[in-house]
mmCIF file of C-alpha atoms in Angstrom:
data_model
loop_
_atom_site.group_PDB
_atom_site.id
_atom_site.type_symbol
_atom_site.label_atom_id
_atom_site.label_comp_id
_atom_site.label_asym_id
_atom_site.label_seq_id
_atom_site.Cartn_x
_atom_site.Cartn_y
_atom_site.Cartn_z
ATOM 1 C CA MET A 10 0.000 0.000 0.000
ATOM 2 C CA PRO A 11 1.517 3.356 -0.963
ATOM 3 C CA LEU A 12 2.448 6.055 1.500
ATOM 4 C CA THR A 13 -0.715 8.056 2.171
ATOM 5 C CA LEU A 14 -1.275 11.606 3.391
ATOM 6 C CA TRP A 15 -2.932 11.864 6.828
ATOM 7 C CA ARG A 16 -2.717 8.115 7.482
ATOM 8 C CA ASP A 17 1.085 7.777 7.267
ATOM 9 C CA ILE A 18 2.287 11.367 7.193
ATOM 10 C CA SER A 19 0.738 14.620 8.329
ATOM 11 C CA PRO A 20 1.410 18.168 7.047
ATOM 12 C CA ILE A 21 1.040 19.472 10.604
ATOM 13 C CA GLY A 22 4.062 20.524 12.645
ATOM 14 C CA GLN A 23 4.007 17.652 15.123
ATOM 15 C CA PRO A 24 4.801 13.970 14.583
ATOM 16 C CA LEU A 25 2.019 11.432 14.078
ATOM 17 C CA ARG A 26 3.877 9.122 16.452
ATOM 18 C CA ARG A 27 5.902 10.844 19.154
ATOM 19 C CA PRO A 28 9.375 9.396 19.716
ATOM 20 C CA THR A 29 10.731 8.274 23.058
ATOM 21 C CA ASN A 30 14.292 8.270 24.294
ATOM 22 C CA LYS A 31 14.514 4.682 23.082
ATOM 23 C CA SER A 32 13.283 5.437 19.547
ATOM 24 C CA PRO A 33 15.885 4.849 16.817
ATOM 25 C CA HIS A 34 17.876 7.922 15.802
ATOM 26 C CA VAL A 35 18.463 8.514 12.094
ATOM 27 C CA LEU A 36 21.166 10.782 10.709
ATOM 28 C CA ILE A 37 20.224 12.203 7.304
ATOM 29 C CA VAL A 38 22.979 13.773 5.218
ATOM 30 C CA GLY A 39 21.615 16.351 2.775
ATOM 31 C CA GLY A 40 19.165 19.221 3.206
ATOM 32 C CA GLY A 41 17.494 19.224 -0.217
ATOM 33 C CA VAL A 42 14.010 17.997 -1.058
ATOM 34 C CA THR A 43 15.058 14.322 -0.842
ATOM 35 C CA GLY A 44 16.551 14.737 2.625
ATOM 36 C CA LEU A 45 13.693 16.833 3.981
ATOM 37 C CA ILE A 46 10.916 14.553 2.771
ATOM 38 C CA SER A 47 12.781 11.451 3.961
ATOM 39 C CA SER A 48 12.990 13.217 7.337
ATOM 40 C CA TRP A 49 9.259 13.964 7.297
ATOM 41 C CA VAL A 50 8.332 10.343 6.668
ATOM 42 C CA LEU A 51 10.637 9.032 9.392
ATOM 43 C CA LEU A 52 9.585 11.653 11.937
ATOM 44 C CA ASP A 53 5.946 10.684 11.488
ATOM 45 C CA ARG A 54 6.923 7.048 12.074
ATOM 46 C CA GLY A 55 8.292 7.977 15.478
ATOM 47 C CA TYR A 56 11.994 8.151 14.676
ATOM 48 C CA ARG A 57 14.327 10.778 16.069
ATOM 49 C CA VAL A 58 16.008 12.609 13.166
ATOM 50 C CA THR A 59 19.077 14.803 12.723
ATOM 51 C CA ILE A 60 19.775 16.381 9.323
ATOM 52 C CA VAL A 61 23.333 17.401 8.448
ATOM 53 C CA SER A 62 23.779 19.672 5.442
ATOM 54 C CA SER A 63 26.456 21.981 4.117
ATOM 55 C CA ALA A 64 23.780 24.521 3.125
ATOM 56 C CA TRP A 65 20.065 25.186 3.522
ATOM 57 C CA ALA A 66 17.415 26.690 1.303
ATOM 58 C CA SER A 67 17.627 30.473 1.044
ATOM 59 C CA ASP A 68 17.054 33.287 -1.429
ATOM 60 C CA GLU A 69 20.733 34.230 -1.369
ATOM 61 C CA GLN A 70 22.292 30.946 -2.511
ATOM 62 C CA ARG A 71 19.665 28.587 -3.832
ATOM 63 C CA LEU A 72 19.981 24.829 -3.587
ATOM 64 C CA THR A 73 19.436 22.563 -6.592
ATOM 65 C CA SER A 74 16.023 21.711 -5.130
ATOM 66 C CA GLN A 75 15.037 25.384 -5.391
ATOM 67 C CA ILE A 76 16.294 25.816 -8.944
ATOM 68 C CA ALA A 77 14.383 22.774 -10.203
ATOM 69 C CA GLY A 78 11.443 23.241 -12.569
ATOM 70 C CA ALA A 79 9.365 21.152 -10.125
ATOM 71 C CA LEU A 80 6.635 20.115 -12.538
ATOM 72 C CA TRP A 81 5.463 16.625 -11.574
ATOM 73 C CA GLU A 82 6.073 14.219 -14.433
ATOM 74 C CA PHE A 83 5.496 10.545 -15.081
ATOM 75 C CA PRO A 84 8.884 8.980 -15.963
ATOM 76 C CA PRO A 85 10.829 9.425 -18.080
ATOM 77 C CA ALA A 86 10.806 13.179 -17.426
ATOM 78 C CA VAL A 87 11.034 16.070 -19.885
ATOM 79 C CA CYS A 88 14.829 16.163 -19.915
ATOM 80 C CA GLY A 89 15.088 12.450 -20.744
ATOM 81 C CA GLN A 90 18.290 10.637 -19.690
ATOM 82 C CA HIS A 91 16.317 8.008 -17.745
ATOM 83 C CA THR A 92 17.303 4.766 -19.435
ATOM 84 C CA ASP A 93 17.996 2.148 -16.747
ATOM 85 C CA LYS A 94 15.083 -0.318 -16.741
ATOM 86 C CA ILE A 95 15.299 -1.219 -13.049
ATOM 87 C CA SER A 96 15.422 2.417 -11.973
ATOM 88 C CA LEU A 97 12.630 3.340 -14.386
ATOM 89 C CA ALA A 98 10.370 0.605 -12.993
ATOM 90 C CA HIS A 99 10.925 1.912 -9.478
ATOM 91 C CA SER A 100 10.463 5.512 -10.582
ATOM 92 C CA LYS A 101 7.015 4.959 -12.063
ATOM 93 C CA HIS A 102 5.851 3.612 -8.717
ATOM 94 C CA TRP A 103 7.616 6.379 -6.781
ATOM 95 C CA SER A 104 6.143 9.121 -8.955
ATOM 96 C CA MET A 105 2.546 8.034 -8.385
ATOM 97 C CA THR A 106 3.034 7.907 -4.624
ATOM 98 C CA ALA A 107 4.299 11.483 -4.783
ATOM 99 C CA TYR A 108 1.516 12.540 -7.161
ATOM 100 C CA HIS A 109 -1.277 11.635 -4.766
ATOM 101 C CA ILE A 110 0.408 13.261 -1.764
ATOM 102 C CA TRP A 111 1.133 16.525 -3.604
ATOM 103 C CA ASP A 112 -2.452 16.441 -4.893
ATOM 104 C CA GLY A 113 -3.722 16.026 -1.349
ATOM 105 C CA ILE A 114 -1.652 18.964 -0.136
ATOM 106 C CA ALA A 115 -2.817 21.158 -3.023
ATOM 107 C CA SER A 116 -6.486 20.263 -2.404
ATOM 108 C CA ILE A 117 -6.537 22.190 0.901
ATOM 109 C CA PRO A 118 -6.372 25.945 0.126
ATOM 110 C CA ALA A 119 -4.450 26.917 3.254
ATOM 111 C CA LEU A 120 -1.905 24.116 2.738
ATOM 112 C CA SER A 121 -1.592 24.922 -0.962
ATOM 113 C CA GLU A 122 -0.828 28.549 -0.162
ATOM 114 C CA ALA A 123 1.629 27.743 2.622
ATOM 115 C CA SER A 124 3.498 25.038 0.702
ATOM 116 C CA GLY A 125 3.486 26.563 -2.776
ATOM 117 C CA VAL A 126 1.942 23.397 -4.247
ATOM 118 C CA ARG A 127 -0.824 23.688 -6.845
ATOM 119 C CA MET A 128 -2.542 21.352 -9.288
ATOM 120 C CA MET A 129 -2.499 22.692 -12.814
ATOM 121 C CA PRO A 130 -3.157 21.460 -16.366
ATOM 122 C CA SER A 131 0.030 19.981 -17.788
ATOM 123 C CA ASP A 132 0.056 19.637 -21.566
ATOM 124 C CA PHE A 133 2.412 17.475 -23.615
ATOM 125 C CA PHE A 134 2.826 18.166 -27.318
ATOM 126 C CA PHE A 135 4.189 15.877 -30.014
ATOM 127 C CA PRO A 136 5.749 16.530 -33.438
ATOM 128 C CA ASP A 137 4.266 13.240 -34.696
ATOM 129 C CA PRO A 138 1.030 11.430 -33.839
ATOM 130 C CA VAL A 139 1.443 9.581 -30.554
ATOM 131 C CA ASP A 140 0.181 6.415 -32.262
ATOM 132 C CA SER A 141 3.196 6.427 -34.589
ATOM 133 C CA ASP A 142 5.678 5.982 -31.719
ATOM 134 C CA LYS A 143 5.414 2.724 -29.777
ATOM 135 C CA ALA A 144 7.281 4.109 -26.757
ATOM 136 C CA GLN A 145 4.980 7.138 -26.561
ATOM 137 C CA VAL A 146 1.875 4.950 -26.880
ATOM 138 C CA GLU A 147 3.098 2.790 -24.002
ATOM 139 C CA LYS A 148 3.870 5.820 -21.854
ATOM 140 C CA MET A 149 0.489 7.432 -22.582
ATOM 141 C CA THR A 150 -1.314 4.175 -21.820
ATOM 142 C CA GLU A 151 0.502 3.887 -18.491
ATOM 143 C CA ILE A 152 -0.391 7.473 -17.631
ATOM 144 C CA MET A 153 -4.071 6.888 -18.434
ATOM 145 C CA ALA A 154 -4.092 3.836 -16.165
ATOM 146 C CA SER A 155 -2.006 5.402 -13.404
ATOM 147 C CA GLY A 156 -4.700 7.320 -11.550
ATOM 148 C CA VAL A 157 -3.767 10.862 -12.577
ATOM 149 C CA ARG A 158 -6.642 13.327 -12.744
ATOM 150 C CA GLY A 159 -7.994 15.106 -15.804
ATOM 151 C CA PHE A 160 -6.419 13.086 -18.610
ATOM 152 C CA TYR A 161 -7.531 14.233 -22.051
ATOM 153 C CA ARG A 162 -6.049 13.650 -25.481
ATOM 154 C CA GLY A 163 -6.784 15.829 -28.467
ATOM 155 C CA ALA A 164 -5.069 18.021 -31.048
ATOM 156 C CA ASP A 165 -7.478 20.813 -30.119
ATOM 157 C CA ILE A 166 -5.232 21.473 -27.113
ATOM 158 C CA ILE A 167 -2.731 22.968 -29.578
ATOM 159 C CA ASP A 168 -5.121 25.743 -30.626
ATOM 160 C CA GLU A 169 -6.549 26.174 -27.134
ATOM 161 C CA ARG A 170 -3.110 26.961 -25.687
ATOM 162 C CA GLY A 171 -2.100 29.306 -28.508
ATOM 163 C CA VAL A 172 0.714 27.124 -29.832
ATOM 164 C CA ASP A 173 1.920 28.181 -33.288
ATOM 165 C CA PRO A 174 0.775 25.491 -35.774
ATOM 166 C CA ALA A 175 3.882 26.196 -37.819
ATOM 167 C CA TYR A 176 6.064 24.898 -35.009
ATOM 168 C CA GLY A 177 5.055 21.374 -35.943
ATOM 169 C CA ALA A 178 3.061 20.007 -33.005
ATOM 170 C CA VAL A 179 0.353 17.673 -34.345
ATOM 171 C CA ASP A 180 -0.831 15.764 -31.264
ATOM 172 C CA ALA A 181 -1.231 16.466 -27.556
ATOM 173 C CA TYR A 182 -2.584 15.261 -24.257
ATOM 174 C CA GLU A 183 -3.266 16.885 -20.918
ATOM 175 C CA LEU A 184 -3.440 15.882 -17.286
ATOM 176 C CA MET A 185 -3.657 17.652 -13.956
ATOM 177 C CA ALA A 186 -0.229 17.744 -12.328
ATOM 178 C CA PRO A 187 1.386 19.186 -9.212
ATOM 179 C CA VAL A 188 3.417 22.337 -9.877
ATOM 180 C CA ILE A 189 5.597 23.468 -6.994
ATOM 181 C CA ASP A 190 6.943 26.904 -6.100
ATOM 182 C CA THR A 191 10.238 25.544 -4.843
ATOM 183 C CA ASP A 192 11.404 28.554 -2.827
ATOM 184 C CA LYS A 193 8.174 28.538 -0.845
ATOM 185 C CA ALA A 194 8.023 24.726 -0.624
ATOM 186 C CA MET A 195 11.563 24.325 0.688
ATOM 187 C CA GLY A 196 10.948 26.880 3.418
ATOM 188 C CA TRP A 197 7.708 25.129 4.324
ATOM 189 C CA LEU A 198 9.377 21.715 4.452
ATOM 190 C CA MET A 199 12.191 22.973 6.677
ATOM 191 C CA GLU A 200 9.704 24.536 9.086
ATOM 192 C CA LEU A 201 7.583 21.383 9.028
ATOM 193 C CA VAL A 202 10.367 18.936 9.891
ATOM 194 C CA GLU A 203 11.722 21.235 12.592
ATOM 195 C CA GLY A 204 8.220 21.383 14.066
ATOM 196 C CA LYS A 205 8.133 17.587 14.077
ATOM 197 C CA GLY A 206 11.403 17.485 15.993
ATOM 198 C CA ALA A 207 14.223 17.310 13.463
ATOM 199 C CA ASN A 208 17.558 18.723 14.562
ATOM 200 C CA LEU A 209 19.333 20.659 11.765
ATOM 201 C CA VAL A 210 23.148 20.781 11.800
ATOM 202 C CA THR A 211 25.254 22.779 9.337
ATOM 203 C CA GLU A 212 28.356 20.776 8.458
ATOM 204 C CA THR A 213 30.141 19.643 5.317
ATOM 205 C CA LEU A 214 31.172 16.015 5.009
ATOM 206 C CA ASN A 215 33.857 15.215 2.443
ATOM 207 C CA ASP A 216 34.643 11.534 3.031
ATOM 208 C CA ASP A 217 33.134 8.327 1.773
ATOM 209 C CA LEU A 218 30.451 7.475 4.341
ATOM 210 C CA VAL A 219 31.617 3.866 4.474
ATOM 211 C CA GLU A 220 34.968 5.077 5.785
ATOM 212 C CA ILE A 221 33.466 7.330 8.467
ATOM 213 C CA GLU A 222 30.256 5.408 9.273
ATOM 214 C CA ASP A 223 31.338 4.266 12.728
ATOM 215 C CA GLU A 224 32.679 7.706 13.688
ATOM 216 C CA LEU A 225 29.512 9.467 12.491
ATOM 217 C CA ARG A 226 27.186 7.044 14.214
ATOM 218 C CA GLU A 227 29.108 7.429 17.465
ATOM 219 C CA ARG A 228 29.347 11.218 17.251
ATOM 220 C CA PHE A 229 25.640 11.687 16.503
ATOM 221 C CA ASP A 230 24.454 8.640 18.456
ATOM 222 C CA ALA A 231 22.800 7.475 15.228
ATOM 223 C CA ASP A 232 21.393 4.034 14.517
ATOM 224 C CA VAL A 233 21.179 4.550 10.736
ATOM 225 C CA ILE A 234 22.690 7.015 8.243
ATOM 226 C CA ILE A 235 20.813 8.112 5.109
ATOM 227 C CA ASN A 236 22.714 9.656 2.208
ATOM 228 C CA CYS A 237 20.612 12.236 0.312
ATOM 229 C CA THR A 238 23.447 14.342 -1.066
ATOM 230 C CA GLY A 239 22.755 14.518 -4.795
ATOM 231 C CA LEU A 240 25.932 15.205 -6.736
ATOM 232 C CA HIS A 241 28.064 14.974 -3.603
ATOM 233 C CA ALA A 242 27.227 11.264 -3.505
ATOM 234 C CA GLN A 243 30.066 10.935 -5.991
ATOM 235 C CA VAL A 244 32.261 11.334 -2.898
ATOM 236 C CA LEU A 245 30.023 10.252 -0.009
ATOM 237 C CA ALA A 246 28.909 7.037 -1.729
ATOM 238 C CA GLY A 247 32.147 6.467 -3.641
ATOM 239 C CA ASP A 248 30.019 6.451 -6.802
ATOM 240 C CA GLU A 249 32.064 7.525 -9.804
ATOM 241 C CA SER A 250 29.023 7.192 -12.065
ATOM 242 C CA VAL A 251 27.438 10.321 -10.544
ATOM 243 C CA TYR A 252 27.562 13.312 -12.887
ATOM 244 C CA PRO A 253 25.741 16.620 -13.446
ATOM 245 C CA ILE A 254 23.423 17.640 -16.235
ATOM 246 C CA ARG A 255 23.461 21.415 -16.269
ATOM 247 C CA GLY A 256 20.144 23.134 -16.748
ATOM 248 C CA GLY A 257 18.908 26.686 -17.092
ATOM 249 C CA LEU A 258 15.532 28.411 -16.856
ATOM 250 C CA ILE A 259 14.620 31.960 -17.831
ATOM 251 C CA ARG A 260 12.104 33.622 -15.520
ATOM 252 C CA VAL A 261 9.636 36.115 -17.011
ATOM 253 C CA ILE A 262 6.665 38.080 -15.717
ATOM 254 C CA ASN A 263 3.433 36.155 -16.368
ATOM 255 C CA ASP A 264 0.713 38.663 -15.426
ATOM 256 C CA GLY A 265 -1.065 38.881 -18.770
ATOM 257 C CA SER A 266 0.117 42.379 -19.642
ATOM 258 C CA ASP A 267 2.835 41.480 -22.188
ATOM 259 C CA PHE A 268 1.435 38.216 -23.581
ATOM 260 C CA PRO A 269 -1.634 36.107 -22.806
ATOM 261 C CA LYS A 270 -1.183 34.709 -19.307
ATOM 262 C CA VAL A 271 0.021 31.113 -19.369
ATOM 263 C CA ASP A 272 -2.040 29.086 -16.912
ATOM 264 C CA ALA A 273 -0.923 25.575 -17.877
ATOM 265 C CA ALA A 274 2.419 23.814 -18.155
ATOM 266 C CA LEU A 275 3.362 23.329 -21.819
ATOM 267 C CA THR A 276 6.067 20.846 -22.774
ATOM 268 C CA ILE A 277 7.693 18.893 -25.548
ATOM 269 C CA THR A 278 9.811 16.212 -23.909
ATOM 270 C CA ALA A 279 13.223 15.018 -25.064
ATOM 271 C CA ASP A 280 11.879 11.546 -25.813
ATOM 272 C CA ALA A 281 8.986 12.962 -27.861
ATOM 273 C CA ALA A 282 11.266 15.294 -29.823
ATOM 274 C CA HIS A 283 13.920 12.546 -30.104
ATOM 275 C CA SER A 284 16.463 15.175 -29.088
ATOM 276 C CA SER A 285 17.490 16.784 -25.818
ATOM 277 C CA ASN A 286 18.198 19.931 -27.845
ATOM 278 C CA GLU A 287 14.532 20.473 -28.751
ATOM 279 C CA ILE A 288 12.913 20.516 -25.308
ATOM 280 C CA ILE A 289 10.054 22.934 -24.680
ATOM 281 C CA PHE A 290 9.404 23.579 -20.992
ATOM 282 C CA LEU A 291 7.008 26.397 -20.072
ATOM 283 C CA VAL A 292 5.799 26.216 -16.473
ATOM 284 C CA PRO A 293 3.982 28.845 -14.377
ATOM 285 C CA ARG A 294 6.025 28.979 -11.174
ATOM 286 C CA ASN A 295 3.435 30.969 -9.252
ATOM 287 C CA ASP A 296 0.827 33.629 -9.993
ATOM 288 C CA ASN A 297 3.311 36.003 -11.613
ATOM 289 C CA ILE A 298 6.338 34.056 -12.923
ATOM 290 C CA LEU A 299 6.692 31.798 -15.952
ATOM 291 C CA LEU A 300 9.689 29.496 -16.346
ATOM 292 C CA ILE A 301 11.088 29.143 -19.876
ATOM 293 C CA GLY A 302 13.297 26.134 -20.605
ATOM 294 C CA GLY A 303 14.977 23.879 -20.994
ATOM 295 C CA ILE A 304 18.463 22.591 -21.724
ATOM 296 C CA THR A 305 20.491 19.511 -20.835
ATOM 297 C CA GLU A 306 24.289 19.702 -20.724
ATOM 298 C CA PRO A 307 25.806 16.489 -19.342
ATOM 299 C CA HIS A 308 29.080 16.700 -17.404
ATOM 300 C CA GLU A 309 29.085 20.514 -17.297
ATOM 301 C CA TRP A 310 30.006 21.505 -13.724
ATOM 302 C CA ASP A 311 30.340 25.283 -14.041
ATOM 303 C CA LEU A 312 27.408 27.574 -13.238
ATOM 304 C CA ASP A 313 28.497 30.297 -15.640
ATOM 305 C CA LEU A 314 25.468 30.571 -17.934
ATOM 306 C CA THR A 315 24.136 34.012 -18.819
ATOM 307 C CA LEU A 316 21.164 35.228 -20.823
ATOM 308 C CA ASP A 317 23.586 35.721 -23.719
ATOM 309 C CA THR A 318 25.078 32.233 -23.603
ATOM 310 C CA PRO A 319 24.284 30.707 -27.032
ATOM 311 C CA ILE A 320 22.432 27.663 -25.667
ATOM 312 C CA ILE A 321 20.239 29.919 -23.493
ATOM 313 C CA ARG A 322 19.523 32.245 -26.434
ATOM 314 C CA ARG A 323 18.526 29.255 -28.598
ATOM 315 C CA MET A 324 16.336 27.918 -25.791
ATOM 316 C CA ARG A 325 14.453 31.196 -25.561
ATOM 317 C CA GLN A 326 14.104 31.515 -29.341
ATOM 318 C CA ARG A 327 12.750 27.966 -29.549
ATOM 319 C CA CYS A 328 10.090 28.674 -26.928
ATOM 320 C CA GLU A 329 9.146 31.995 -28.544
ATOM 321 C CA LYS A 330 8.542 30.208 -31.837
ATOM 322 C CA PHE A 331 6.451 27.605 -30.074
ATOM 323 C CA LEU A 332 4.273 30.104 -28.191
ATOM 324 C CA PRO A 333 3.825 33.430 -30.005
ATOM 325 C CA GLY A 334 3.801 36.409 -27.679
ATOM 326 C CA LEU A 335 6.660 35.214 -25.502
ATOM 327 C CA GLU A 336 8.990 37.484 -27.464
ATOM 328 C CA ASN A 337 7.334 40.362 -25.602
ATOM 329 C CA ALA A 338 7.967 38.887 -22.172
ATOM 330 C CA ARG A 339 9.688 40.951 -19.488
ATOM 331 C CA LEU A 340 12.405 39.308 -17.439
ATOM 332 C CA ASP A 341 11.948 38.886 -13.712
ATOM 333 C CA PRO A 342 14.129 41.811 -12.576
ATOM 334 C CA GLU A 343 15.157 40.156 -9.304
ATOM 335 C CA TYR A 344 15.950 36.661 -10.611
ATOM 336 C CA PRO A 345 16.006 36.472 -14.438
ATOM 337 C CA LEU A 346 18.005 33.260 -14.914
ATOM 338 C CA ALA A 347 18.021 30.132 -12.781
ATOM 339 C CA GLN A 348 20.741 27.559 -13.366
ATOM 340 C CA GLY A 349 21.699 24.390 -11.607
ATOM 341 C CA LEU A 350 23.179 20.912 -11.845
ATOM 342 C CA ARG A 351 20.786 17.978 -12.010
ATOM 343 C CA PRO A 352 22.336 15.056 -10.076
ATOM 344 C CA PHE A 353 22.355 12.020 -12.380
ATOM 345 C CA ARG A 354 24.171 8.711 -12.168
ATOM 346 C CA GLY A 355 24.991 5.920 -14.578
ATOM 347 C CA GLN A 356 22.135 3.648 -13.499
ATOM 348 C CA ASN A 357 19.824 6.539 -12.646
ATOM 349 C CA VAL A 358 18.103 6.783 -9.268
ATOM 350 C CA ARG A 359 19.565 4.806 -6.395
ATOM 351 C CA VAL A 360 17.454 3.993 -3.330
ATOM 352 C CA GLU A 361 19.442 1.163 -1.838
ATOM 353 C CA ARG A 362 21.392 0.097 1.208
ATOM 354 C CA GLU A 363 25.173 0.199 1.268
ATOM 355 C CA LEU A 364 26.505 -2.950 -0.388
ATOM 356 C CA ARG A 365 30.268 -2.506 0.011
ATOM 357 C CA ARG A 366 30.397 -3.239 3.743
ATOM 358 C CA THR A 367 28.636 -6.169 5.379
ATOM 359 C CA GLY A 368 26.471 -5.005 8.240
ATOM 360 C CA SER A 369 26.530 -1.359 7.194
ATOM 361 C CA ARG A 370 23.579 0.753 8.289
ATOM 362 C CA ILE A 371 23.860 3.297 5.483
ATOM 363 C CA VAL A 372 20.893 3.854 3.170
ATOM 364 C CA HIS A 373 21.350 5.776 -0.083
ATOM 365 C CA SER A 374 18.818 7.960 -1.898
ATOM 366 C CA TYR A 375 20.404 9.958 -4.710
ATOM 367 C CA GLY A 376 20.735 10.268 -8.474
ATOM 368 C CA HIS A 377 17.232 11.697 -8.964
ATOM 369 C CA GLY A 378 18.340 13.910 -11.834
ATOM 370 C CA GLY A 379 15.634 16.414 -12.683
ATOM 371 C CA ALA A 380 12.909 14.432 -10.897
ATOM 372 C CA GLY A 381 13.587 14.945 -7.200
ATOM 373 C CA TRP A 382 10.210 16.559 -6.511
ATOM 374 C CA SER A 383 8.337 14.085 -8.729
ATOM 375 C CA LEU A 384 9.808 11.032 -6.986
ATOM 376 C CA SER A 385 10.117 12.496 -3.487
ATOM 377 C CA PHE A 386 7.540 10.694 -1.359
ATOM 378 C CA GLY A 387 7.868 7.403 -3.214
ATOM 379 C CA CYS A 388 11.614 7.327 -2.614
ATOM 380 C CA ALA A 389 11.119 8.354 1.025
ATOM 381 C CA GLN A 390 8.716 5.456 1.525
ATOM 382 C CA ASP A 391 11.349 3.010 0.270
ATOM 383 C CA VAL A 392 14.005 4.703 2.398
ATOM 384 C CA ALA A 393 11.848 4.079 5.476
ATOM 385 C CA MET A 394 11.477 0.418 4.532
ATOM 386 C CA LEU A 395 15.249 0.078 4.094
ATOM 387 C CA VAL A 396 15.849 1.750 7.458
ATOM 388 C CA ASP A 397 13.571 -0.833 9.049
ATOM 389 C CA GLU A 398 15.480 -3.641 7.314
ATOM 390 C CA ALA A 399 18.814 -2.285 8.519
ATOM 391 C CA LEU A 400 17.580 -2.056 12.113
ATOM 392 C CA ASP A 401 16.192 -5.584 11.915
ATOM 393 C CA GLY A 402 19.539 -6.951 10.736
ATOM 394 C CA ILE A 403 18.233 -8.078 7.351
ATOM 395 C CA PRO A 404 21.102 -8.368 4.824
ATOM 396 C CA ALA A 405 21.316 -5.622 2.194
ATOM 397 C CA ARG A 406 20.304 -6.443 -1.366
ATOM 398 C CA PRO A 407 20.666 -4.526 -4.649
ATOM 399 C CA MET A 408 17.712 -2.644 -6.135
ATOM 400 C CA SER A 409 17.514 -5.122 -8.998
ATOM 401 C CA GLU A 410 16.347 -7.815 -6.564
ATOM 402 C CA THR A 411 13.686 -5.742 -4.839
ATOM 403 C CA VAL A 412 11.762 -3.861 -7.534
ATOM 404 C CA PHE A 413 8.685 -6.063 -7.442
ATOM 405 C CA GLU A 414 8.849 -6.796 -3.707
ATOM 406 C CA ARG A 415 8.822 -3.119 -2.756
ATOM 407 C CA LYS A 416 5.863 -2.391 -4.981
ATOM 408 C CA ALA A 417 3.890 -5.315 -3.551
ATOM 409 C CA ALA A 418 4.829 -4.748 0.085
ATOM 410 C CA GLY A 419 3.839 -1.107 0.174
ATOM 411 C CA PHE A 420 3.947 0.880 3.383
ATOM 412 C CA GLN A 421 3.668 -0.689 6.808
ATOM 413 C CA ARG A 422 4.232 0.913 10.148
ATOM 414 C CA ARG A 423 7.220 -0.291 12.135
ATOM 415 C CA ARG A 424 6.132 -1.746 15.461
#
């Protein structure tokens, strides 16, 4: 049974199950969306939680979780790059768990406002009929059967959204999807987990966790360590397959005065366009900001993009051709360009116990790429299950052996 809002987790600043002095203590490394939501799930199960992070969400120096487009997507996501079959099978399950929880949060006006989470039409456009591409037919069929709200397929969406017919889109479908204002959501999540009892510690760790596991557990009196460090897992998990995919988003004013207000997410995915260089990603961030994207630059570590960087100029020109009127858009004067490094890895998302050391009580959750928000609660549910296994002394196993078991077992409270 999937993790469920109100039954298993509560968006109220106190834990569903209060810990005692004898409750297990979990040390979470990483203060992004993956670390915070893993904390939330464990806190509501009655665990004591400490989060260690080198930095926290702020408006001065934004984390990757804040820079993310944060449009919920059924895998594979807009930017593509999700090719590992085991990880993809897990991710489809994870994404639907997250979908229903974000939907539940957005359904309560006060929670929606506080958290920055809204449900919004999300439209996917295709340069060829969906029926002509077997992979797209399979993906659409899975989406229709998944339990998302508001699915509709029809080429009339192209005209309804003002897409230029000359751009080449010939087919489309729509669904209701969570769209998250990440600055607001990260602040809300931090406040929430602190209210539930999490202890936040600012510290940078620069060693493989396997090498310092005993020292960390002793210093923090921790029973289990969870690694949610994104790109830094290259070091902390000794995983040389971790690499960045640089992304950039232009932020423009979306108040209806310069172009018709965009009130739906509009995308052409990399797999639909058969090219990561032809992505269209237009997402209303909040009532007044529209995100224009996107780009994928594997193995680029430097955050030195500007509005005049050629790939950013081409990105904007592509979106302006797709949606006439965008050429009149005014930049957000305070924050015109967001850029960040999506944390990918060779075999995509890893939610797995440490396998290099027998008896280790390290659990990993990293490599989410551009889908950290979309997979968040589903991954956190599996993290909680792996924590339970570690505490019960069950031997660690690779993800490839557990994909079907995890889906069937669902979420059970630890007793």
